[in-house]
Short mmCIF file of C-alpha atoms in Angstrom, two decimals:
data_model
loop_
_atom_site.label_atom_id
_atom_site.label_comp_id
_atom_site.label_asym_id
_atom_site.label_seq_id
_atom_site.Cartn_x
_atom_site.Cartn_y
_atom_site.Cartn_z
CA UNK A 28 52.10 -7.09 29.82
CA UNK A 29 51.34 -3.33 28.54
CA UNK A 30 48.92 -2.22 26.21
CA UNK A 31 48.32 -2.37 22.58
CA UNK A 32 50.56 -0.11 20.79
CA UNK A 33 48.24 3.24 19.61
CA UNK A 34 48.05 1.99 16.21
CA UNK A 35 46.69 -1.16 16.97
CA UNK A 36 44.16 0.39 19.40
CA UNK A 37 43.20 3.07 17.08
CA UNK A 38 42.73 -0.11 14.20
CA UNK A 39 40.01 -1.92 16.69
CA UNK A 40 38.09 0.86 17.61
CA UNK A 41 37.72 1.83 13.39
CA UNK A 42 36.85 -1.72 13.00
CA UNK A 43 34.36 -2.10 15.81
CA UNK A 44 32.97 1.71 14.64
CA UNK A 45 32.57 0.43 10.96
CA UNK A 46 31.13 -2.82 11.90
CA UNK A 47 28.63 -0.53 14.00
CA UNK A 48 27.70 1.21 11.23
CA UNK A 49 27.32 -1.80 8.97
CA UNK A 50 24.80 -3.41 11.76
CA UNK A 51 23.33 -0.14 11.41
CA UNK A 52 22.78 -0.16 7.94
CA UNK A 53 21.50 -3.56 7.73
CA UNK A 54 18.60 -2.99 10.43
CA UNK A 55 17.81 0.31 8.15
CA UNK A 56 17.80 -1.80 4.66
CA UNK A 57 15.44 -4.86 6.66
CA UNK A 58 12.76 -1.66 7.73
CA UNK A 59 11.94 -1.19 3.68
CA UNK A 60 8.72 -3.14 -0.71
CA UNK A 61 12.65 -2.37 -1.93
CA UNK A 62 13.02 1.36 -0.59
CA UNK A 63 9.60 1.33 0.66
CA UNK A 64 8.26 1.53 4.36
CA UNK A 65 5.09 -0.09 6.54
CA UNK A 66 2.10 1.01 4.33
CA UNK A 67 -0.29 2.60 6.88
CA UNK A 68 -2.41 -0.71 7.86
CA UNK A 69 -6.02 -1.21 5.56
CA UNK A 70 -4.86 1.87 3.64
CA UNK A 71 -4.42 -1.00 0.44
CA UNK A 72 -8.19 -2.17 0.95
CA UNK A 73 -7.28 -4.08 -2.05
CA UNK A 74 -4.31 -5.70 -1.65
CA UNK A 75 -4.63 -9.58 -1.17
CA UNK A 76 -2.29 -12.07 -0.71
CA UNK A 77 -2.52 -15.53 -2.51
CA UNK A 78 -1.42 -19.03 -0.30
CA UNK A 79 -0.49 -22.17 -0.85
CA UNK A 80 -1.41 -23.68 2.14
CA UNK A 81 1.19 -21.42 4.74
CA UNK A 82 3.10 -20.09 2.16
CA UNK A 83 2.95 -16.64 0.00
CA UNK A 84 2.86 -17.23 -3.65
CA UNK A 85 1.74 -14.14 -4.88
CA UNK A 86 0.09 -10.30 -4.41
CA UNK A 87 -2.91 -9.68 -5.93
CA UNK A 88 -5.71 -7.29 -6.72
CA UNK A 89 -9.76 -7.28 -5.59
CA UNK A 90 -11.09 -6.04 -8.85
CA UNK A 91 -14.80 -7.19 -8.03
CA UNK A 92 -16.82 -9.10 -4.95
CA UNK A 93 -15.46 -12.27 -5.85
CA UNK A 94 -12.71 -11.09 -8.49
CA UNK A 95 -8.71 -11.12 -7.74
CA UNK A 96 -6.41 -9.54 -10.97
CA UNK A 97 -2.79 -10.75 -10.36
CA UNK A 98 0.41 -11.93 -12.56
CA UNK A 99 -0.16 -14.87 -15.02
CA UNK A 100 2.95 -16.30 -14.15
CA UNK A 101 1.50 -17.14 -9.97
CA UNK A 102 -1.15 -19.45 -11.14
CA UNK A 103 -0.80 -22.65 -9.00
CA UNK A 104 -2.80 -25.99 -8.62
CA UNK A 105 -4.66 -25.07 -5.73
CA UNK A 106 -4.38 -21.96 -3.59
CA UNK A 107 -6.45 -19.60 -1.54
CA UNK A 108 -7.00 -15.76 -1.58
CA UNK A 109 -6.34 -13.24 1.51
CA UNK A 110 -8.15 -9.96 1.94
CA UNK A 111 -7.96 -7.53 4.90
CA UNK A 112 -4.33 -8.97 6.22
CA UNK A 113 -1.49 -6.55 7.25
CA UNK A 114 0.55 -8.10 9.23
CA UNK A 115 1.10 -11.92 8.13
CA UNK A 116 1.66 -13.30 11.17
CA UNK A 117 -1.30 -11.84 13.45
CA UNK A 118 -5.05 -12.29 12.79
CA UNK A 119 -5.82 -9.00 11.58
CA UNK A 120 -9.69 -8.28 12.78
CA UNK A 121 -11.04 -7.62 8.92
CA UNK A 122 -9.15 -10.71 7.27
CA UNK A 123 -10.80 -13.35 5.68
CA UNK A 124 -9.51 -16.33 3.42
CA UNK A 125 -11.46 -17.74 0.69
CA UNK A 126 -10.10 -20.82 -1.80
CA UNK A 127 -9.50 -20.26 -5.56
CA UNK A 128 -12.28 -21.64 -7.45
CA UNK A 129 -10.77 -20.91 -11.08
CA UNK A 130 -7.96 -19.27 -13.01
CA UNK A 131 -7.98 -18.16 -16.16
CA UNK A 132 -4.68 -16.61 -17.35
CA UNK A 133 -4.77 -14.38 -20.34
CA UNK A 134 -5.18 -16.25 -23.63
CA UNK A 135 -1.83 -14.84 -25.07
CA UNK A 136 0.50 -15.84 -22.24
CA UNK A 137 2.95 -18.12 -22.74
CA UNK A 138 3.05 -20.43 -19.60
CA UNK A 139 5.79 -22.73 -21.53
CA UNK A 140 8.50 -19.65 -21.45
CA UNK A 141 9.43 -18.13 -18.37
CA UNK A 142 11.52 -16.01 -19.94
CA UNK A 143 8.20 -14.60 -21.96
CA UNK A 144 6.70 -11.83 -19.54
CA UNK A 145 3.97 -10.83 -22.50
CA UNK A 146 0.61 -10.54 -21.54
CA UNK A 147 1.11 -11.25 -17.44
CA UNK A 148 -2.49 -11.21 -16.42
CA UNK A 149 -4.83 -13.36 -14.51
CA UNK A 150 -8.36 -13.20 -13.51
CA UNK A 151 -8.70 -15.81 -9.93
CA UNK A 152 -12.14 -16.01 -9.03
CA UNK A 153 -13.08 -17.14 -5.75
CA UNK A 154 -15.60 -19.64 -4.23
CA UNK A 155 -17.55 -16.97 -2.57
CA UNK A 156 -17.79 -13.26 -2.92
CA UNK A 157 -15.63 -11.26 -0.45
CA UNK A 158 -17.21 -9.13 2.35
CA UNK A 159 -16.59 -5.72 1.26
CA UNK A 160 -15.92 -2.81 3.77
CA UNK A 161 -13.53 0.40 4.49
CA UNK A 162 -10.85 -2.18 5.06
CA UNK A 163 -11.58 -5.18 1.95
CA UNK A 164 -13.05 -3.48 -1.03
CA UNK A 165 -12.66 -3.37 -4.66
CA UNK A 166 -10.44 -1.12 -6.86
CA UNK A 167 -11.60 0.76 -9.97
CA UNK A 168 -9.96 0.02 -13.18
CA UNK A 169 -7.96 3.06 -14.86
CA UNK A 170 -9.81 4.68 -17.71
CA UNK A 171 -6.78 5.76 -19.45
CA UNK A 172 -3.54 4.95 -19.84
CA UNK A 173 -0.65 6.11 -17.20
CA UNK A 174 0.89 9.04 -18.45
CA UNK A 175 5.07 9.60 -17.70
CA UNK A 176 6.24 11.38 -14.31
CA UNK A 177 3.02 10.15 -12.78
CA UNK A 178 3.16 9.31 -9.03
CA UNK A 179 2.25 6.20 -7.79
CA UNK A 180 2.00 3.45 -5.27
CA UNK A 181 3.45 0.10 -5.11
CA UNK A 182 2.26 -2.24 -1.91
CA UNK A 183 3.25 -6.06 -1.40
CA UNK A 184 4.78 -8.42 1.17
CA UNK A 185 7.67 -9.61 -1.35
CA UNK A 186 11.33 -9.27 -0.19
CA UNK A 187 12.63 -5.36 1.13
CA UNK A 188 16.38 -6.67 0.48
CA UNK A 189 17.97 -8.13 -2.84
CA UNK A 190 19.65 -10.23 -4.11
CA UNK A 191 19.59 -11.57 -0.48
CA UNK A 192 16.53 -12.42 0.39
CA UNK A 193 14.22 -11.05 3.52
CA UNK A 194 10.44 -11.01 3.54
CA UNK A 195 9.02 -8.55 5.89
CA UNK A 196 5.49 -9.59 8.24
CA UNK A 197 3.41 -6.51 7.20
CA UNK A 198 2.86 -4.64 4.11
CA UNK A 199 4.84 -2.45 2.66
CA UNK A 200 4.24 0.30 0.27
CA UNK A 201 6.62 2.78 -1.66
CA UNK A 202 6.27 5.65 -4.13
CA UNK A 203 7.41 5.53 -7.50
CA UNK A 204 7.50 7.27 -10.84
CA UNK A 205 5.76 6.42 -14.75
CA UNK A 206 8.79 5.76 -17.41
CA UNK A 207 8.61 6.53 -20.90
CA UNK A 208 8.24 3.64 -22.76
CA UNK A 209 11.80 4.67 -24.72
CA UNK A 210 13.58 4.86 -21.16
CA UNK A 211 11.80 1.31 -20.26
CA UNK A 212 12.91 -0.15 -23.96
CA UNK A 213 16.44 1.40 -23.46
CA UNK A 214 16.83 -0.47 -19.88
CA UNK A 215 15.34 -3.50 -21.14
CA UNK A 216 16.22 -3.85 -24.88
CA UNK A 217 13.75 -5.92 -26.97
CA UNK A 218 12.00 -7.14 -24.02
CA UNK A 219 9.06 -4.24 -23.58
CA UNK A 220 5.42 -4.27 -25.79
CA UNK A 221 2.42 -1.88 -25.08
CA UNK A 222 1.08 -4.53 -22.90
CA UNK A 223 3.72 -3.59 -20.26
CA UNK A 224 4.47 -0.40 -18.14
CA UNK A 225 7.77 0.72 -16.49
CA UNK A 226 7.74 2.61 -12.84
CA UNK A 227 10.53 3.36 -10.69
CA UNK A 228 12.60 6.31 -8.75
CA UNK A 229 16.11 7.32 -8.60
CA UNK A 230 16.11 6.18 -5.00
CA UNK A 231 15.56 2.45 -6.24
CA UNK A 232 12.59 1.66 -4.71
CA UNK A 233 11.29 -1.50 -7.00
CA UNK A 234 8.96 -4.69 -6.41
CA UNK A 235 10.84 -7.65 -6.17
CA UNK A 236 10.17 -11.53 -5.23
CA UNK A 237 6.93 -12.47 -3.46
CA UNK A 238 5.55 -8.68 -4.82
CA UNK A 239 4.34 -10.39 -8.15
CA UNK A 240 0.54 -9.99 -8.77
CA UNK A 241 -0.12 -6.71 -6.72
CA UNK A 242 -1.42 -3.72 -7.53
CA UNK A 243 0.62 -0.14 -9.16
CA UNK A 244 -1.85 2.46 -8.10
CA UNK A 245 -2.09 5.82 -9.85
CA UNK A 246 -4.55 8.65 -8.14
CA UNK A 247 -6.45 5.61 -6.99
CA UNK A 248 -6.96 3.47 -9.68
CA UNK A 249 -5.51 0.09 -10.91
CA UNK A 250 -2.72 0.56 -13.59
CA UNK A 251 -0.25 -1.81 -13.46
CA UNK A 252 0.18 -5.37 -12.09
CA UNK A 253 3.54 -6.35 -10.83
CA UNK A 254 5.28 -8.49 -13.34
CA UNK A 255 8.33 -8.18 -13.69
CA UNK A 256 12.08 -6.97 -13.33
CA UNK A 257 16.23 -6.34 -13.00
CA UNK A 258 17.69 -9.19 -10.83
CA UNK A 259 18.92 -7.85 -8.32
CA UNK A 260 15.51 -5.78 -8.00
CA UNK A 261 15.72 -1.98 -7.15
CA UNK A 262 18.36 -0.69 -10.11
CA UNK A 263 17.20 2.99 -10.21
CA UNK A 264 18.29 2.58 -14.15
CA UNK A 265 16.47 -0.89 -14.56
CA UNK A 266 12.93 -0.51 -13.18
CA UNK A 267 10.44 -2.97 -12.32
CA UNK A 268 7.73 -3.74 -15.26
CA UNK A 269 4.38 -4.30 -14.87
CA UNK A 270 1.06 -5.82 -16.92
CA UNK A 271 -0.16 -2.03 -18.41
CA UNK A 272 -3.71 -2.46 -17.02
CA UNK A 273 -5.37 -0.16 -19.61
CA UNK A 274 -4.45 -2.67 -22.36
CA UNK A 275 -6.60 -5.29 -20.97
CA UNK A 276 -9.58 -3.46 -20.08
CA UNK A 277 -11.96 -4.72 -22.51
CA UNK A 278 -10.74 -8.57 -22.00
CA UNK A 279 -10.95 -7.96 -17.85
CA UNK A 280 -14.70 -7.30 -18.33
CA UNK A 281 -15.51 -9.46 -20.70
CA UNK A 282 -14.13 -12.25 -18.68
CA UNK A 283 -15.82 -11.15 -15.37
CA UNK A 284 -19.23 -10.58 -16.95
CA UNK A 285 -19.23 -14.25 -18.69
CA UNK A 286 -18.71 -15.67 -15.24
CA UNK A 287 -21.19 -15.37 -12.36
#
């Protein structure tokens, strides 16, 4: 029979090399958050996780004992918090779930529009207070606003590939950058207010689905909330948006202090 002719051989072995390659690309992509990595486990002592019965809805923030901060837009009928979880799948030995016993979105959001991001906040308390330790404890509120070029960290359990979708089982955290609010208005035209903060790097690395609700940490305090974003997520030039913390300070407190 003979072999192949040279050409034809040489053709396979490129194909089977760049299919190699593409396999290996694709297990590289499914290891990242968008662009992220693992977040060293408990080093998020914050970061929760809000269920509907076995499924992720949301991230969100411990802001107090009993207290979760998290997107407007995640509020469901009935739901329950995680604290202490890494890995999704496993028991981890400091998790605990608790059930929602209220939520009380911010007054100015617009639950009718989904296409209105303004004012993205939420306040879930729980039934009972959490117990607090190095790995489930409470994050301080920033006392100022971000400030551009600052460095900080986004965590959540959403999807590390877009637009196709794949939801990793532990957390994931990734580095990213403060925008000016011009650079977030040019990317986003008539879409940004003072309420809202832009964060990104020029390596991509964005929240995207199932990320909504957590926390964007700055020298360890809360200053964003993830809200919202570019479809597909992690556009270096179209960065994610979040709730700008600082702007809701006064009703955060307020709202926590009316409430035992």
């Amino acid at each position: 029979m003979g072999h192949p002719p040279p050409q034809a051989a040489q053709a396979w072995i490129f194909l089977l090399l760049l299919v190699g390659a593409w396999a290996g690309l694709s297990r590289a992509q499914g290891s990242k958050v968008l662009e992220g990595q693992e977040c060293e486990p408990h080093s998020q002592p914050w970061q929760t996780a809000l269920f509907q019965g076995d499924r992720l809805v949301c991230g969100g923030v411990l802001v107090g004992a009993r207290w979760i901060l998290t997107a407007a837009h995640c509020k469901k009928q009935k739901y329950s918090v995680r604290l202490g979880d890494h890995s999704l799948q496993s028991r981890d030995e400091p998790e605990q779930e608790i059930q929602v016993a209220e939520s009380i979105q911010h007054p100015c959001f617009n639950s009718s529009n989904p296409e209105d991001h303004r004012h993205d906040l939420m306040l879930v308390r729980m039934r009972r207070p959490a117990s607090i330790g190095a790995k489930v404890r409470p994050i301080k509120l920033s006392n100022r606003c971000p400030h551009v070029g600052q460095k900080c960290t986004i965590s959540g359990w959403g999807t590390v590939t877009s637009p196709r979708e794949n939801f990793p089982d532990t957390l994931n955290c990734a580095e990213v950058d403060i925008f000016s609010q011009n650079k977030c208005k040019d990317a986003y035209p008539g879409k940004i207010t003072a309420g809202m903060v832009c964060a990104g790097n020029s390596n991509g690395a964005d929240t995207c689905q199932g990320d909504s609700g957590g926390p964007l940490v700055c020298d360890g305090r809360l200053q964003g909330i993830t809200s919202w974003g570019s479809d597909p997520c992690g556009r270096p030039e179209r960065p994610g948006v979040y709730t700008n913390v600082c702007r809701y300070t006064d009703w955060i407190q307020k709202t926590m202090g009316n409430r035992p």
